[in-house]
Amino acid sequence: MKMRIDILTLFPDMYQGVFEESIIKRAKEMGKVEIYFHNFRDDSLDPHKKVDDTPYGGGPGMVLSCQPIFDCVAKIRTKDSKVILLTPSGKVYKEKIAIELSHEKHLILICGHYEGFDERIRTICDLEISIGDYVLTGGEIASMVLVDSIVRLLPDVISKDSLLEESFSNQLLDYPTYTKPAIYKGLKVPEVLLSGNHALIEKWRKEAAYNKTLEMRPDLVEGDKNGTL
Ligand code: 6GU
């Protein structure tokens, strides 16, 4: 099954190149995903193609208006569409959400810019997502993060084995990995990895993943309070 992704953005040029390399490029070539861009300025009924206006009640900046986004979404949405608003006030994105979204047929991603959206735009969305607790200039980079993390999960884009042994797949960060040479500038690869003893290696990796998670992300070890999985 091919996934379709439509991205609503005022800056489609920002995506030039990003989806033309590496695994996303391959997924497109394999027919796993098709990605379309829509500049919703083209949908504005305003004579000057305005897409935003000043906030009612006053305050700084400009707010994206309902009309262009409502009309653009109405043109492309079907009964299979999942409409997602990218906003710093959305639900924080986690691998669990990426996995859920990788099962959808059609994603519509709406990127904002400027100070925000007219609150009524939320009424046409199924989900609101933020990629973390910091502010970006717009939703474009966040939408790239979603596309990348979702497309790699589509069947056969990446080997099943790779997906099984990665960070977050088992509530922990990935185990440390090394490659040749065995000693580099005096830095040694752990002896056990050179032993050829697969049972011992497995045991070492489990412990090392646990210790690394405890060091870098104690919140993950403490019973998934943040809902990573
Ligand atoms: Cl989705 N948009 C913006 N503008 N800032 C963000 C974000 C999204 N996620 C985190 N920061």
mmCIF file of C-alpha atoms and ligand atoms in Angstrom:
data_model
loop_
_atom_site.group_PDB
_atom_site.id
_atom_site.type_symbol
_atom_site.label_atom_id
_atom_site.label_comp_id
_atom_site.label_asym_id
_atom_site.label_seq_id
_atom_site.Cartn_x
_atom_site.Cartn_y
_atom_site.Cartn_z
ATOM 1 C CA MET A 1 0.000 0.000 0.000
ATOM 2 C CA LYS A 2 1.312 3.426 -0.936
ATOM 3 C CA MET A 3 1.061 6.251 1.588
ATOM 4 C CA ARG A 4 0.141 9.702 0.353
ATOM 5 C CA ILE A 5 1.370 12.822 2.145
ATOM 6 C CA ASP A 6 0.157 16.339 1.331
ATOM 7 C CA ILE A 7 2.002 19.258 2.906
ATOM 8 C CA LEU A 8 0.367 22.689 3.180
ATOM 9 C CA THR A 9 3.077 25.329 3.348
ATOM 10 C CA LEU A 10 3.755 28.922 2.372
ATOM 11 C CA PHE A 11 7.367 27.922 1.699
ATOM 12 C CA PRO A 12 7.445 24.837 -0.538
ATOM 13 C CA ASP A 13 11.009 25.738 -1.636
ATOM 14 C CA MET A 14 12.235 24.887 1.868
ATOM 15 C CA TYR A 15 11.672 21.223 1.014
ATOM 16 C CA GLN A 16 13.823 21.273 -2.122
ATOM 17 C CA GLY A 17 16.436 18.612 -1.691
ATOM 18 C CA VAL A 18 15.341 17.296 1.694
ATOM 19 C CA PHE A 19 13.201 14.491 0.296
ATOM 20 C CA GLU A 20 15.477 13.943 -2.731
ATOM 21 C CA GLU A 21 18.211 12.070 -0.897
ATOM 22 C CA SER A 22 18.860 8.846 0.927
ATOM 23 C CA ILE A 23 16.034 6.764 2.368
ATOM 24 C CA ILE A 24 13.089 9.071 1.597
ATOM 25 C CA LYS A 25 14.233 9.268 -2.005
ATOM 26 C CA ARG A 26 14.441 5.469 -2.154
ATOM 27 C CA ALA A 27 11.021 5.067 -0.531
ATOM 28 C CA LYS A 28 9.534 7.342 -3.207
ATOM 29 C CA GLU A 29 11.291 5.387 -5.959
ATOM 30 C CA MET A 30 10.046 2.103 -4.454
ATOM 31 C CA GLY A 31 6.484 3.455 -4.659
ATOM 32 C CA LYS A 32 6.021 3.391 -0.868
ATOM 33 C CA VAL A 33 5.107 7.058 -0.562
ATOM 34 C CA GLU A 34 4.090 10.032 -2.684
ATOM 35 C CA ILE A 35 4.533 13.560 -1.348
ATOM 36 C CA TYR A 36 2.755 16.672 -2.652
ATOM 37 C CA PHE A 37 3.112 20.331 -1.703
ATOM 38 C CA HIS A 38 0.377 22.958 -1.639
ATOM 39 C CA ASN A 39 1.054 26.637 -1.180
ATOM 40 C CA PHE A 40 -2.214 27.692 0.443
ATOM 41 C CA ARG A 41 -1.541 31.308 -0.622
ATOM 42 C CA ASP A 42 -2.894 30.094 -3.988
ATOM 43 C CA ASP A 43 -6.219 29.375 -2.227
ATOM 44 C CA SER A 44 -6.588 32.841 -0.748
ATOM 45 C CA LEU A 45 -9.694 34.638 -2.015
ATOM 46 C CA ASP A 46 -8.180 37.960 -1.003
ATOM 47 C CA PRO A 47 -7.312 40.178 -4.006
ATOM 48 C CA HIS A 48 -3.756 40.498 -2.668
ATOM 49 C CA LYS A 49 -3.532 36.770 -1.797
ATOM 50 C CA LYS A 50 -3.266 37.629 1.894
ATOM 51 C CA VAL A 51 -3.119 34.584 4.190
ATOM 52 C CA ASP A 52 -2.956 36.312 7.568
ATOM 53 C CA ASP A 53 -4.274 39.250 9.549
ATOM 54 C CA THR A 54 -3.889 41.057 12.879
ATOM 55 C CA PRO A 55 -5.211 39.313 16.011
ATOM 56 C CA TYR A 56 -8.614 40.296 17.423
ATOM 57 C CA GLY A 57 -8.120 41.911 20.813
ATOM 58 C CA GLY A 58 -4.711 43.234 19.812
ATOM 59 C CA GLY A 59 -1.237 41.897 20.341
ATOM 60 C CA PRO A 60 1.912 41.383 18.305
ATOM 61 C CA GLY A 61 2.299 39.756 14.919
ATOM 62 C CA MET A 62 0.019 38.221 12.371
ATOM 63 C CA VAL A 63 -2.342 35.249 12.592
ATOM 64 C CA LEU A 64 -3.006 32.776 9.764
ATOM 65 C CA SER A 65 -6.612 33.163 8.572
ATOM 66 C CA CYS A 66 -9.146 30.358 8.257
ATOM 67 C CA GLN A 67 -10.191 30.711 4.617
ATOM 68 C CA PRO A 68 -7.073 29.684 2.636
ATOM 69 C CA ILE A 69 -6.333 26.709 4.887
ATOM 70 C CA PHE A 70 -9.978 25.553 5.140
ATOM 71 C CA ASP A 71 -10.342 25.655 1.347
ATOM 72 C CA CYS A 72 -7.009 23.991 0.627
ATOM 73 C CA VAL A 73 -7.750 21.128 3.037
ATOM 74 C CA ALA A 74 -11.285 20.715 1.654
ATOM 75 C CA LYS A 75 -9.834 20.171 -1.844
ATOM 76 C CA ILE A 76 -7.516 17.346 -0.846
ATOM 77 C CA ARG A 77 -9.130 15.604 2.108
ATOM 78 C CA THR A 78 -10.930 12.284 1.641
ATOM 79 C CA LYS A 79 -12.509 9.893 4.159
ATOM 80 C CA ASP A 80 -9.058 8.300 4.602
ATOM 81 C CA SER A 81 -7.208 11.511 5.438
ATOM 82 C CA LYS A 82 -5.628 12.285 8.778
ATOM 83 C CA VAL A 83 -5.211 16.054 9.079
ATOM 84 C CA ILE A 84 -2.334 17.156 11.303
ATOM 85 C CA LEU A 85 -1.567 20.686 12.466
ATOM 86 C CA LEU A 86 2.080 21.415 13.274
ATOM 87 C CA THR A 87 2.209 23.800 16.193
ATOM 88 C CA PRO A 88 4.377 24.355 19.285
ATOM 89 C CA SER A 89 1.183 23.945 21.329
ATOM 90 C CA GLY A 90 0.534 20.436 19.957
ATOM 91 C CA LYS A 91 1.068 17.057 21.574
ATOM 92 C CA VAL A 92 4.797 16.280 21.844
ATOM 93 C CA TYR A 93 5.899 13.936 19.054
ATOM 94 C CA LYS A 94 7.246 10.514 20.046
ATOM 95 C CA GLU A 95 8.179 7.307 18.246
ATOM 96 C CA LYS A 96 4.833 5.846 19.348
ATOM 97 C CA ILE A 97 2.994 8.509 17.309
ATOM 98 C CA ALA A 98 5.295 7.883 14.320
ATOM 99 C CA ILE A 99 4.383 4.178 14.460
ATOM 100 C CA GLU A 100 0.653 4.944 14.626
ATOM 101 C CA LEU A 101 0.854 7.414 11.738
ATOM 102 C CA SER A 102 2.870 4.951 9.610
ATOM 103 C CA HIS A 103 -0.333 2.853 9.387
ATOM 104 C CA GLU A 104 -2.381 5.686 7.851
ATOM 105 C CA LYS A 105 -3.192 5.864 4.131
ATOM 106 C CA HIS A 106 -3.147 9.638 3.794
ATOM 107 C CA LEU A 107 -1.591 12.385 5.893
ATOM 108 C CA ILE A 108 -2.254 16.091 5.433
ATOM 109 C CA LEU A 109 0.323 18.201 7.279
ATOM 110 C CA ILE A 110 -0.439 21.882 7.867
ATOM 111 C CA CYS A 111 2.547 24.133 8.535
ATOM 112 C CA GLY A 112 2.057 27.484 10.184
ATOM 113 C CA HIS A 113 4.288 30.505 10.140
ATOM 114 C CA TYR A 114 4.045 33.916 11.799
ATOM 115 C CA GLU A 115 2.577 34.219 15.288
ATOM 116 C CA GLY A 116 0.011 31.482 15.030
ATOM 117 C CA PHE A 117 -3.244 30.174 13.595
ATOM 118 C CA ASP A 118 -6.798 31.303 13.930
ATOM 119 C CA GLU A 119 -7.979 28.927 16.650
ATOM 120 C CA ARG A 120 -10.887 27.758 14.423
ATOM 121 C CA ILE A 121 -8.381 25.958 12.147
ATOM 122 C CA ARG A 122 -8.140 23.344 14.893
ATOM 123 C CA THR A 123 -11.710 22.270 14.100
ATOM 124 C CA ILE A 124 -10.647 20.732 10.761
ATOM 125 C CA CYS A 125 -7.656 18.867 12.242
ATOM 126 C CA ASP A 126 -7.526 15.348 13.676
ATOM 127 C CA LEU A 127 -4.268 15.851 15.552
ATOM 128 C CA GLU A 128 -1.966 18.693 16.661
ATOM 129 C CA ILE A 129 1.727 17.936 16.977
ATOM 130 C CA SER A 130 4.803 19.739 18.322
ATOM 131 C CA ILE A 131 8.245 18.178 17.814
ATOM 132 C CA GLY A 132 9.591 19.401 21.159
ATOM 133 C CA ASP A 133 9.669 22.120 23.749
ATOM 134 C CA TYR A 134 11.315 24.903 21.781
ATOM 135 C CA VAL A 135 10.047 27.383 19.199
ATOM 136 C CA LEU A 136 10.725 27.092 15.463
ATOM 137 C CA THR A 137 10.045 29.858 12.938
ATOM 138 C CA GLY A 138 7.428 27.643 11.316
ATOM 139 C CA GLY A 139 6.061 24.129 10.958
ATOM 140 C CA GLU A 140 8.112 23.229 7.869
ATOM 141 C CA ILE A 141 11.107 21.693 9.616
ATOM 142 C CA ALA A 142 8.734 19.923 12.015
ATOM 143 C CA SER A 143 6.826 18.460 9.057
ATOM 144 C CA MET A 144 10.121 17.182 7.606
ATOM 145 C CA VAL A 145 10.819 15.475 10.917
ATOM 146 C CA LEU A 146 7.409 13.763 10.790
ATOM 147 C CA VAL A 147 7.796 12.646 7.171
ATOM 148 C CA ASP A 148 11.291 11.262 7.775
ATOM 149 C CA SER A 149 10.358 9.369 10.934
ATOM 150 C CA ILE A 150 7.156 7.948 9.404
ATOM 151 C CA VAL A 151 8.430 7.006 5.936
ATOM 152 C CA ARG A 152 11.333 4.968 7.344
ATOM 153 C CA LEU A 153 8.729 2.836 9.170
ATOM 154 C CA LEU A 154 6.767 1.953 6.010
ATOM 155 C CA PRO A 155 7.048 -1.761 5.087
ATOM 156 C CA ASP A 156 10.383 -2.721 3.438
ATOM 157 C CA VAL A 157 11.815 0.829 3.418
ATOM 158 C CA ILE A 158 14.279 -0.240 6.130
ATOM 159 C CA SER A 159 14.964 -3.851 7.110
ATOM 160 C CA LYS A 160 12.817 -5.245 9.931
ATOM 161 C CA ASP A 161 15.966 -6.201 11.853
ATOM 162 C CA SER A 162 17.223 -2.615 11.861
ATOM 163 C CA LEU A 163 13.899 -1.365 13.201
ATOM 164 C CA LEU A 164 13.842 -3.990 15.967
ATOM 165 C CA GLU A 165 17.249 -3.005 17.350
ATOM 166 C CA GLU A 166 17.098 0.767 17.617
ATOM 167 C CA SER A 167 16.516 3.409 20.237
ATOM 168 C CA PHE A 168 12.968 3.467 21.693
ATOM 169 C CA SER A 169 12.091 0.064 20.165
ATOM 170 C CA ASN A 170 12.396 -1.501 23.638
ATOM 171 C CA GLN A 171 11.913 1.481 25.986
ATOM 172 C CA LEU A 172 15.677 2.020 25.956
ATOM 173 C CA LEU A 173 18.257 3.819 23.864
ATOM 174 C CA ASP A 174 20.233 1.723 21.403
ATOM 175 C CA TYR A 175 23.286 -0.217 22.628
ATOM 176 C CA PRO A 176 26.722 1.262 21.788
ATOM 177 C CA THR A 177 28.226 0.093 18.493
ATOM 178 C CA TYR A 178 31.786 0.048 17.170
ATOM 179 C CA THR A 179 33.495 -0.722 13.887
ATOM 180 C CA LYS A 180 37.082 -1.380 12.774
ATOM 181 C CA PRO A 181 39.797 -0.717 13.845
ATOM 182 C CA ALA A 182 39.800 -2.422 17.279
ATOM 183 C CA ILE A 183 42.071 0.315 18.663
ATOM 184 C CA TYR A 184 41.910 3.915 17.429
ATOM 185 C CA LYS A 185 44.149 6.580 19.013
ATOM 186 C CA GLY A 186 44.416 4.289 22.023
ATOM 187 C CA LEU A 187 40.611 3.966 22.325
ATOM 188 C CA LYS A 188 39.668 0.290 22.572
ATOM 189 C CA VAL A 189 36.558 -1.536 21.435
ATOM 190 C CA PRO A 190 35.146 -3.527 24.410
ATOM 191 C CA GLU A 191 36.861 -6.942 24.467
ATOM 192 C CA VAL A 192 33.598 -8.908 24.572
ATOM 193 C CA LEU A 193 32.586 -7.649 21.098
ATOM 194 C CA LEU A 194 35.728 -9.251 19.639
ATOM 195 C CA SER A 195 35.101 -12.564 21.433
ATOM 196 C CA GLY A 196 32.700 -14.130 18.942
ATOM 197 C CA ASN A 197 30.618 -15.335 21.910
ATOM 198 C CA HIS A 198 27.113 -14.311 20.868
ATOM 199 C CA ALA A 199 25.427 -15.043 24.178
ATOM 200 C CA LEU A 200 27.969 -12.883 26.022
ATOM 201 C CA ILE A 201 27.688 -10.124 23.420
ATOM 202 C CA GLU A 202 23.903 -10.124 23.762
ATOM 203 C CA LYS A 203 24.184 -9.842 27.536
ATOM 204 C CA TRP A 204 26.741 -7.017 27.291
ATOM 205 C CA ARG A 205 24.570 -5.087 24.843
ATOM 206 C CA LYS A 206 21.502 -5.301 27.101
ATOM 207 C CA GLU A 207 23.459 -4.005 30.080
ATOM 208 C CA ALA A 208 25.232 -1.318 28.059
ATOM 209 C CA ALA A 209 21.918 -0.074 26.608
ATOM 210 C CA TYR A 210 20.429 0.068 30.098
ATOM 211 C CA ASN A 211 23.434 1.930 31.553
ATOM 212 C CA LYS A 212 23.529 4.410 28.680
ATOM 213 C CA THR A 213 19.811 5.093 29.015
ATOM 214 C CA LEU A 214 20.221 5.625 32.764
ATOM 215 C CA GLU A 215 23.026 8.109 32.062
ATOM 216 C CA MET A 216 21.471 10.029 29.141
ATOM 217 C CA ARG A 217 17.717 9.582 29.652
ATOM 218 C CA PRO A 218 16.862 8.535 33.207
ATOM 219 C CA ASP A 219 13.259 9.571 32.456
ATOM 220 C CA LEU A 220 12.949 6.572 30.102
ATOM 221 C CA VAL A 221 14.068 4.122 32.761
ATOM 222 C CA GLU A 222 11.738 5.545 35.395
ATOM 223 C CA GLY A 223 8.672 3.871 33.998
ATOM 224 C CA ASP A 224 8.029 5.948 30.871
ATOM 225 C CA LYS A 225 6.509 8.918 32.683
ATOM 226 C CA ASN A 226 6.863 11.020 29.560
ATOM 227 C CA GLY A 227 4.987 8.607 27.344
ATOM 228 C CA THR A 228 7.825 7.912 24.928
ATOM 229 C CA LEU A 229 6.339 4.522 24.116
HETATM 230 CL CL1 6GU B 1 5.348 21.866 14.995
HETATM 231 N N1 6GU B 1 6.027 24.425 15.011
HETATM 232 C C1 6GU B 1 6.724 25.472 15.482
HETATM 233 N N2 6GU B 1 6.563 26.674 14.930
HETATM 234 N N3 6GU B 1 7.572 25.380 16.507
HETATM 235 C C2 6GU B 1 7.733 24.163 17.040
HETATM 236 C C3 6GU B 1 7.056 23.028 16.587
HETATM 237 C C4 6GU B 1 6.188 23.203 15.550
HETATM 238 N N4 6GU B 1 7.411 21.981 17.334
HETATM 239 C C5 6GU B 1 8.294 22.457 18.217
HETATM 240 N N5 6GU B 1 8.478 23.763 18.056
#
